[in-house]
Short mmCIF file of C-alpha atoms in Angstrom, two decimals:
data_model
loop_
_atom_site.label_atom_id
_atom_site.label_comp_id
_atom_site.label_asym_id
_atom_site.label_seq_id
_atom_site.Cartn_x
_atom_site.Cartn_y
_atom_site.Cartn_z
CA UNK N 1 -16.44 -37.02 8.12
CA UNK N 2 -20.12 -37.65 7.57
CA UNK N 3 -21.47 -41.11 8.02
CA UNK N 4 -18.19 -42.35 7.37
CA UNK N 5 -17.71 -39.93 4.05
CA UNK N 6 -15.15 -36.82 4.20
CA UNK N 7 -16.75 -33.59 3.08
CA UNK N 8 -15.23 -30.67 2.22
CA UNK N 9 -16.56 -27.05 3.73
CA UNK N 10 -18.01 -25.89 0.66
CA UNK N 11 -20.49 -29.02 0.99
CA UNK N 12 -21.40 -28.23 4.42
CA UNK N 13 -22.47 -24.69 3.51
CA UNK N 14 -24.59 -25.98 0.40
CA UNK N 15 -26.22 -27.78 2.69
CA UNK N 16 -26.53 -25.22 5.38
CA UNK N 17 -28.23 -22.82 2.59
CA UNK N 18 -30.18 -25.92 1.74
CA UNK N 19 -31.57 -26.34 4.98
CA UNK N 20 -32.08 -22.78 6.08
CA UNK N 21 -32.31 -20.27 3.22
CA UNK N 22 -32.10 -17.43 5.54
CA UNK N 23 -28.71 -18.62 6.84
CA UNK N 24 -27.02 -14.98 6.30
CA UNK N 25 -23.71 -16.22 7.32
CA UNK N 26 -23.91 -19.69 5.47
CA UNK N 27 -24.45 -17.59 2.37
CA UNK N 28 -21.69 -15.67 3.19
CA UNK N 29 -19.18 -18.61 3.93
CA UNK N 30 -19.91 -20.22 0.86
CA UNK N 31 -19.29 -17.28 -1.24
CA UNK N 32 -16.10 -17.22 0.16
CA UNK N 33 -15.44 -20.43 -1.40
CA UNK N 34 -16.49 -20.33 -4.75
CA UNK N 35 -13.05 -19.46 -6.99
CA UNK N 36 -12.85 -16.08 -9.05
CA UNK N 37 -14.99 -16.69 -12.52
CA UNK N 38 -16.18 -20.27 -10.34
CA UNK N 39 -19.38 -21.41 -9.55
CA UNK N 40 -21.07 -23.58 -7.30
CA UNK N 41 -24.20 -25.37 -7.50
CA UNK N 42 -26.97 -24.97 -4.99
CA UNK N 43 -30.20 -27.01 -5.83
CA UNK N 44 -30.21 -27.19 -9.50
CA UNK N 45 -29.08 -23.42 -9.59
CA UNK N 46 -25.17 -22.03 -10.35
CA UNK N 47 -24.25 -19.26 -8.41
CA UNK N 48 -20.83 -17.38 -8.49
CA UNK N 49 -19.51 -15.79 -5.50
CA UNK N 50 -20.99 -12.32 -5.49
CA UNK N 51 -24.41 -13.84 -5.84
CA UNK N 52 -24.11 -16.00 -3.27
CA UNK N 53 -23.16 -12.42 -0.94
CA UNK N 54 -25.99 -10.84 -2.32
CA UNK N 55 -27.82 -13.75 -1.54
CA UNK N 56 -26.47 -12.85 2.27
CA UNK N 57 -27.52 -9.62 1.87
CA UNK N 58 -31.24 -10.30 0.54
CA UNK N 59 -31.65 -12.42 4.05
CA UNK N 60 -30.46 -9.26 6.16
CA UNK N 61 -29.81 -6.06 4.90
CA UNK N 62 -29.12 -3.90 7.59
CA UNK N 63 -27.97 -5.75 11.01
CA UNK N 64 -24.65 -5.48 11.71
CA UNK N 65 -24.16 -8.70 10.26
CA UNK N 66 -24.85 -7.31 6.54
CA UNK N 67 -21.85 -5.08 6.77
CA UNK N 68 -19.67 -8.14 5.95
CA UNK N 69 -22.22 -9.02 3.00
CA UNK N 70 -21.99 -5.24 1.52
CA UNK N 71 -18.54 -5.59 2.38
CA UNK N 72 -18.41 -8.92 0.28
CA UNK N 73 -20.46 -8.05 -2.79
CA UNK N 74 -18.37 -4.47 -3.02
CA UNK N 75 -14.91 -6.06 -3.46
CA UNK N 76 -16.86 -8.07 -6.37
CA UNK N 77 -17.53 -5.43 -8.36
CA UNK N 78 -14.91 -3.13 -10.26
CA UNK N 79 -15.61 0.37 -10.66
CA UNK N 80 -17.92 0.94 -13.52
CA UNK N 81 -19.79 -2.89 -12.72
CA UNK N 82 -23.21 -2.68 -10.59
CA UNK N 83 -24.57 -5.97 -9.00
CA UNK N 84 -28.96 -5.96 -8.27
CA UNK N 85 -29.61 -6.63 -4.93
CA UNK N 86 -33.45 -6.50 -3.85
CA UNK N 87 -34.15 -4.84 -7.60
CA UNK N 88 -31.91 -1.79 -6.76
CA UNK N 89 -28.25 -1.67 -8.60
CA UNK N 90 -25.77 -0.92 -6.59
CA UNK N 91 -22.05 -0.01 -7.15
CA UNK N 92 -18.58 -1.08 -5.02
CA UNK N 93 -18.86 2.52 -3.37
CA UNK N 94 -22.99 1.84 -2.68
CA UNK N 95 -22.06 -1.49 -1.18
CA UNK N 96 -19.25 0.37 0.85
CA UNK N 97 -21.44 3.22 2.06
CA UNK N 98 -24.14 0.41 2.71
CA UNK N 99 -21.74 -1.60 5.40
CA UNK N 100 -20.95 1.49 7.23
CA UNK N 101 -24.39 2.06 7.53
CA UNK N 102 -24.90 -1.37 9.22
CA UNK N 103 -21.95 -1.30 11.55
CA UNK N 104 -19.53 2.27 11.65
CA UNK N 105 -17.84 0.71 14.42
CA UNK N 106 -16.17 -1.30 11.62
CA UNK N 107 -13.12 0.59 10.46
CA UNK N 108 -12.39 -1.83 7.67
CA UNK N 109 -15.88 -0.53 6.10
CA UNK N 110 -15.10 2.53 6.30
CA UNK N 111 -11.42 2.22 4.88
CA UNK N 112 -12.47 0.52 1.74
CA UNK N 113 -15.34 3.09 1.29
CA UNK N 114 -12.42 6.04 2.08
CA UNK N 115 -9.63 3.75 -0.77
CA UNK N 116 -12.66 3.42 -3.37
CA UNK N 117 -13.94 7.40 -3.38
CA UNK N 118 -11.50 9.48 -5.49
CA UNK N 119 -10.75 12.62 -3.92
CA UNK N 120 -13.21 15.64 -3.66
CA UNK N 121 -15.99 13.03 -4.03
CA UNK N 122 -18.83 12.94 -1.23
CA UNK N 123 -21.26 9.84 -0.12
CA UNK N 124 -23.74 10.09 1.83
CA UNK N 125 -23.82 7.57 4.79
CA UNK N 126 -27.46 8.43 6.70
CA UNK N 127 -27.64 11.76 5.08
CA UNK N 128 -24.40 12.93 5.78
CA UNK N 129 -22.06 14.06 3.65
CA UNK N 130 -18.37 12.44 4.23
CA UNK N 131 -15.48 13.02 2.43
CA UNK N 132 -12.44 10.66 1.20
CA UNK N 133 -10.46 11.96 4.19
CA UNK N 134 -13.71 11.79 6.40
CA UNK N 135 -13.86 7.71 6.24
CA UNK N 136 -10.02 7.50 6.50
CA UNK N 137 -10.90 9.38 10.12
CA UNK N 138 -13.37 7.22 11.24
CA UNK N 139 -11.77 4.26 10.43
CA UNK N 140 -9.17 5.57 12.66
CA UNK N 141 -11.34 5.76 15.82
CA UNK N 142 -12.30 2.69 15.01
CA UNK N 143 -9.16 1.05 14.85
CA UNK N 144 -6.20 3.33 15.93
CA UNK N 145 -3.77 0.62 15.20
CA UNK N 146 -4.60 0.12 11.44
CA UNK N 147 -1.37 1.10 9.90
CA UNK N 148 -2.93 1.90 6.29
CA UNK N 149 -5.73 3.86 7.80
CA UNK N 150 -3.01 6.33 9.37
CA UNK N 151 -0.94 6.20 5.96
CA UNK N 152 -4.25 7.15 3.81
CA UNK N 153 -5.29 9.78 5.74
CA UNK N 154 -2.18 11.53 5.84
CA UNK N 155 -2.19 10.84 2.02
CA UNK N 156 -5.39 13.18 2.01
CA UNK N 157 -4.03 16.01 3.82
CA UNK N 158 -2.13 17.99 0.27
CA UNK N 159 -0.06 21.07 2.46
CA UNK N 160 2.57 20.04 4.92
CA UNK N 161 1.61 22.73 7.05
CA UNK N 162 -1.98 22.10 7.49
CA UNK N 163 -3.75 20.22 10.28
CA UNK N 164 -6.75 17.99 10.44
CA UNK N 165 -8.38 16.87 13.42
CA UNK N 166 -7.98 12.89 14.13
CA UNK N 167 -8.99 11.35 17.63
CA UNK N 168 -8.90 14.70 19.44
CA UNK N 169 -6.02 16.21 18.20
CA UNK N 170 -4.91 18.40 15.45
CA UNK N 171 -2.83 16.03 12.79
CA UNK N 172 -0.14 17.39 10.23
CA UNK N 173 1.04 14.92 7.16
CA UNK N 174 3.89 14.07 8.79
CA UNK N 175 2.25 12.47 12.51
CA UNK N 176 0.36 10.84 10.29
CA UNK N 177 2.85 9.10 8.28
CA UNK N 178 4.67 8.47 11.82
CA UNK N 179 1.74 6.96 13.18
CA UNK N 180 1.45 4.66 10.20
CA UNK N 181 5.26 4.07 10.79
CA UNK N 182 5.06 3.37 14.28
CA UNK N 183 2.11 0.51 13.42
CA UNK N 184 3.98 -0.53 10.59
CA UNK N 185 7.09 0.01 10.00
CA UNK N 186 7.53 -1.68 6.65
CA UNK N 187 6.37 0.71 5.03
CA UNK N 188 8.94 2.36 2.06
CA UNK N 189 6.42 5.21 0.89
CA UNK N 190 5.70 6.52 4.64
CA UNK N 191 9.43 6.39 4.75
CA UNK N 192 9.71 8.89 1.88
CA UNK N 193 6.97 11.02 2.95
CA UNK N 194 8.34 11.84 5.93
CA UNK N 195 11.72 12.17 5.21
CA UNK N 196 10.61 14.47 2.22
CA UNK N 197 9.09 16.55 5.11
CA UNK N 198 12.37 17.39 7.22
CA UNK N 199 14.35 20.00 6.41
CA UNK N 200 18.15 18.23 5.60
CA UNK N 201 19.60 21.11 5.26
CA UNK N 202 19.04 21.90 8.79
CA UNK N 203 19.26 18.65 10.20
CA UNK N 204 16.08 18.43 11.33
CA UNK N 205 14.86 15.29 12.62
CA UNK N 206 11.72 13.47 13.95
CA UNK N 207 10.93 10.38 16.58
CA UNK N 208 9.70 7.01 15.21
CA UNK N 209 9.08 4.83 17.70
CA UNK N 210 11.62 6.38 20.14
CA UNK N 211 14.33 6.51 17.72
CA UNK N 212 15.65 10.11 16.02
CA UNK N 213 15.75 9.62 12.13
CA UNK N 214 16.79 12.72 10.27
CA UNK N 215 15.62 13.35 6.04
CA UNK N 216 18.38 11.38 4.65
CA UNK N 217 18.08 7.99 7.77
CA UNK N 218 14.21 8.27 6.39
CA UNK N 219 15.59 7.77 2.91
CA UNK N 220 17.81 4.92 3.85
CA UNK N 221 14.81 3.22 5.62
CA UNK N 222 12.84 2.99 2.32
CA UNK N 223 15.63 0.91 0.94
CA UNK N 224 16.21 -1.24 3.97
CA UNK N 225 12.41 -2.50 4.10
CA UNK N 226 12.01 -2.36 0.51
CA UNK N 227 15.64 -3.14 -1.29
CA UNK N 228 13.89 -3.99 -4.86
CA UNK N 229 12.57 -0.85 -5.17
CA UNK N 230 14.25 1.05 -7.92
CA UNK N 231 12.01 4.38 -7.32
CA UNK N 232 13.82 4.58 -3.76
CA UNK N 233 17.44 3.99 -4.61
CA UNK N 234 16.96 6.60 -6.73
CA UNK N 235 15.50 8.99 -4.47
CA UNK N 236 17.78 7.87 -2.17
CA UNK N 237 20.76 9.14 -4.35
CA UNK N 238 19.61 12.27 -4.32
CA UNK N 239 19.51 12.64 -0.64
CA UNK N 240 22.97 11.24 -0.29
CA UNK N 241 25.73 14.60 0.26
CA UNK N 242 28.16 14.78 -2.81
CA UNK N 243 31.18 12.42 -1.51
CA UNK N 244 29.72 11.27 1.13
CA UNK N 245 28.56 7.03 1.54
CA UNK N 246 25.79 5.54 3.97
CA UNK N 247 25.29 2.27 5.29
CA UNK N 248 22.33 0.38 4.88
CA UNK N 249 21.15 -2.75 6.36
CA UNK N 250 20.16 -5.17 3.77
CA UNK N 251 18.93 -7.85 6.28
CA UNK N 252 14.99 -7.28 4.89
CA UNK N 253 15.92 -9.07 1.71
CA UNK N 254 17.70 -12.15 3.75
CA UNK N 255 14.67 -12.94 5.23
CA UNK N 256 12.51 -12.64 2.74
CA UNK N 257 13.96 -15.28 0.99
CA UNK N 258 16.84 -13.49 -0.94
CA UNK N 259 19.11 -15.40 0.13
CA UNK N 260 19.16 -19.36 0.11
CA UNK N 261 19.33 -21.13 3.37
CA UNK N 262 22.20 -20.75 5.78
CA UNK N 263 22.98 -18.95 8.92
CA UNK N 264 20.41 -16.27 9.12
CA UNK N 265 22.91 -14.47 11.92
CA UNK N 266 25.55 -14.65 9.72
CA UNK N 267 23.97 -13.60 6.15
CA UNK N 268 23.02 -10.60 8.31
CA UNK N 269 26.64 -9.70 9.02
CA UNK N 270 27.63 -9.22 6.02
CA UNK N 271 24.91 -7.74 3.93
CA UNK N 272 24.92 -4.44 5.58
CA UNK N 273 26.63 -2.57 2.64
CA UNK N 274 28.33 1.47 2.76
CA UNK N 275 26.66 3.08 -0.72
CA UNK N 276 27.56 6.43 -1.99
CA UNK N 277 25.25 8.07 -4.88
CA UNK N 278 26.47 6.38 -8.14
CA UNK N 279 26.12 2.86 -6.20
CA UNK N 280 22.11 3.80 -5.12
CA UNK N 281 21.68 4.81 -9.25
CA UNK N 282 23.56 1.52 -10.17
CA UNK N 283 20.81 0.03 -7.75
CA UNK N 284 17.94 1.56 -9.20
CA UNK N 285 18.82 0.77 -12.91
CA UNK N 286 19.51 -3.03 -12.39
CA UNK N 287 16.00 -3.17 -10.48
CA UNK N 288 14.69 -1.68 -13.20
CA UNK N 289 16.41 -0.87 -16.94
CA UNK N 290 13.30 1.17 -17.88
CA UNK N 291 13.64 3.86 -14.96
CA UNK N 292 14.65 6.67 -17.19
CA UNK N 293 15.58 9.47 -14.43
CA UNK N 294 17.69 6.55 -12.75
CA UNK N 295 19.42 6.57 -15.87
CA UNK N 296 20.01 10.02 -16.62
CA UNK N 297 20.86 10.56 -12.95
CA UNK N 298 23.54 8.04 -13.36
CA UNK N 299 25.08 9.66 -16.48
CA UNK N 300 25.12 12.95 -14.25
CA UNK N 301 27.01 11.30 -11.43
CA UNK N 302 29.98 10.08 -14.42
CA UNK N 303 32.98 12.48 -16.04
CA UNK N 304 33.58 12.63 -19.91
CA UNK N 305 35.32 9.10 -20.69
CA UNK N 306 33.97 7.04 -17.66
CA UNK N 307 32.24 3.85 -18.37
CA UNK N 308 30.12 2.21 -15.37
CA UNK N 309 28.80 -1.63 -15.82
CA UNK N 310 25.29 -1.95 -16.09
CA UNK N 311 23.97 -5.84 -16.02
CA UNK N 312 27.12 -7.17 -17.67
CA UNK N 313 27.26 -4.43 -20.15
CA UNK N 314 29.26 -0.98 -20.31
CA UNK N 315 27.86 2.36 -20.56
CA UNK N 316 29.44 5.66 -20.90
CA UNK N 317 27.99 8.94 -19.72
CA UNK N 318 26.74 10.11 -22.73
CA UNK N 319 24.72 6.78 -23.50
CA UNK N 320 23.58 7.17 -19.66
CA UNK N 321 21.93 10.48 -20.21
CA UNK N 322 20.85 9.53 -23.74
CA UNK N 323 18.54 6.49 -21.92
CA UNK N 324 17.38 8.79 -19.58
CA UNK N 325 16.51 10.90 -22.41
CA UNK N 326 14.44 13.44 -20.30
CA UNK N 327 15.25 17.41 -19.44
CA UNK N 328 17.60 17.45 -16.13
CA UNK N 329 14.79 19.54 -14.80
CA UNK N 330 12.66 15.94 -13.90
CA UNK N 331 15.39 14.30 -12.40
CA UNK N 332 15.11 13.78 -8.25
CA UNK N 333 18.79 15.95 -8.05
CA UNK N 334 20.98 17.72 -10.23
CA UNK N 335 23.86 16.09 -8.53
CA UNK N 336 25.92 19.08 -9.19
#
């Protein structure tokens, strides 16, 4: 309260900017409370959010401080859209590459500049040339325990065999989609990479945070932190032996608000569930009735005559395949 009136923190940053023009961070604040396709009224002119940033930025371009205004005015613009700073257009990847420039100690900078380049692209960041894969690097040794910064870099490197050098050491795909696990477990795709990468024929197996998971434990993971996800019951089929059933722990979904109330403890008891590989493909189809190789996967897992229940609703083998309705060659497994 002001003089006995309550005002909100929008008002106090109008009236910061008021006061002080040059108030880089005041410009910034306020930006950060104007709604998407909002306004907000400073002196008798409407500005939106990204001009209030590039406001920010036109008070300070290049301290350390103007990384978060770059940073601000990028995640304005789409790709394609250009916002004038200073009479100079400038794109989300500009912006990006700009922020870096002010602070590279800032490894969210230089992730958004490494998630916004497509691949083989190049920016120059003080007349060097860096790569996609480059940024994802360096916002590594910035922040080693940024989770997505591990899981994008590894998403760079296209041969399982082949090594890239992060924080000293030489880096397959798989260490790191493990390091991206072990800062984030939660994490279905890492999951699947990983467990894509051990040989199950084998039974070869790798460490996650001290504990041994082997191809197919890696594919029940991906449905245990992410049980809506028709893509992985599928895939987890697939990875499933002919005859053979796993259990998986549907706990995730419990706490997420799945299920209504009750005794957490004892919802957890009894949603841990055995599955065998018609059960995952039931899965995957009730998540989602458009997944086509769910479907034809399903009709492959059926005999002549069988009927399975689909969402209330019978099917027979022939009308499983038929939804599919795509050459057995696609599909995740034969299942023969």
């Amino acid at each position: 309260r002001v003089k006995g009136q309550t005002v909100d923190s929008q008002s106090c940053f109008i009236k910061a900017v008021e006061l002080d023009p040059a108030n880089t961070g005041a410009w910034n604040y306020l930006g950060a409370t104007v709604p998407d396709n909002g306004a907000v009224t400073v002196g008798k002119e409407a500005l939106t959010a990204r001009q209030c940033f590039v406001k920010a930025i036109e008070t300070d371009p290049t301290s350390p401080l103007a990384a978060v205004s770059w940073n601000n005015v990028g995640t304005t613009l789409k790709p394609g859209e250009h916002a004038a700073i200073a009479g100079r257009a400038f794109s989300n990847i500009q912006c990006f590459a700009k922020a870096v420039e002010c602070d590279g100690t800032d490894g969210r900078s230089w992730q958004r500049l490494g998630i916004t380049m497509e691949p083989g692209m190049k920016v120059s960041i003080y007349s060097e040339p860096h790569t996609q894969q480059d940024c994802f690097i360096k916002a590594i040794e910035a922040d080693d325990s940024d989770a997505m910064a591990w899981h994008n870099v590894g998403a760079t490197i296209r041969n399982r065999g082949d090594t890239i050098m992060v924080r000293g050491k030489p880096r397959t795909q798989r260490d790191c989609f493990i390091k991206a696990l072990e800062r984030d477990k939660m994490n279905s795709v890492g999951w699947y990479v990983v467990g894509t990468s051990l040989n199950a024929q084998t039974g070869e197996a790798c460490t996650v945070l001290g504990k041994t998971y082997t191809a197919l434990d890696c594919f029940v993971m991906t449905v245990t932190v992410d049980p809506t996800n028709s893509l992985m019951w599928n895939n987890l089929a697939a990875a499933i032996p002919k005859g053979q059933r796993v259990e998986i722990n549907l706990t995730a979904s419990v706490e997420s608000g799945d299920a209504a109330g009750g005794d957490i403890a004892k919802q957890n008891e009894t949603r841990t569930k055995a599955f065998d590989r018609r059960e995952c493909v039931v899965r995957a189809v009730e998540l989602d009735p458009q997944h086509a190789n769910a479907w034809f996967n399903l009709g492959l897992t059926m005999e002549d005559g069988e009927r399975v229940k689909i969402l209330g609703q019978e099917y027979s083998k022939a009308q499983c395949i038929e939804k599919g309705n795509i050459p057995e060659s696609q599909t995740i497994s034969s299942y023969h």
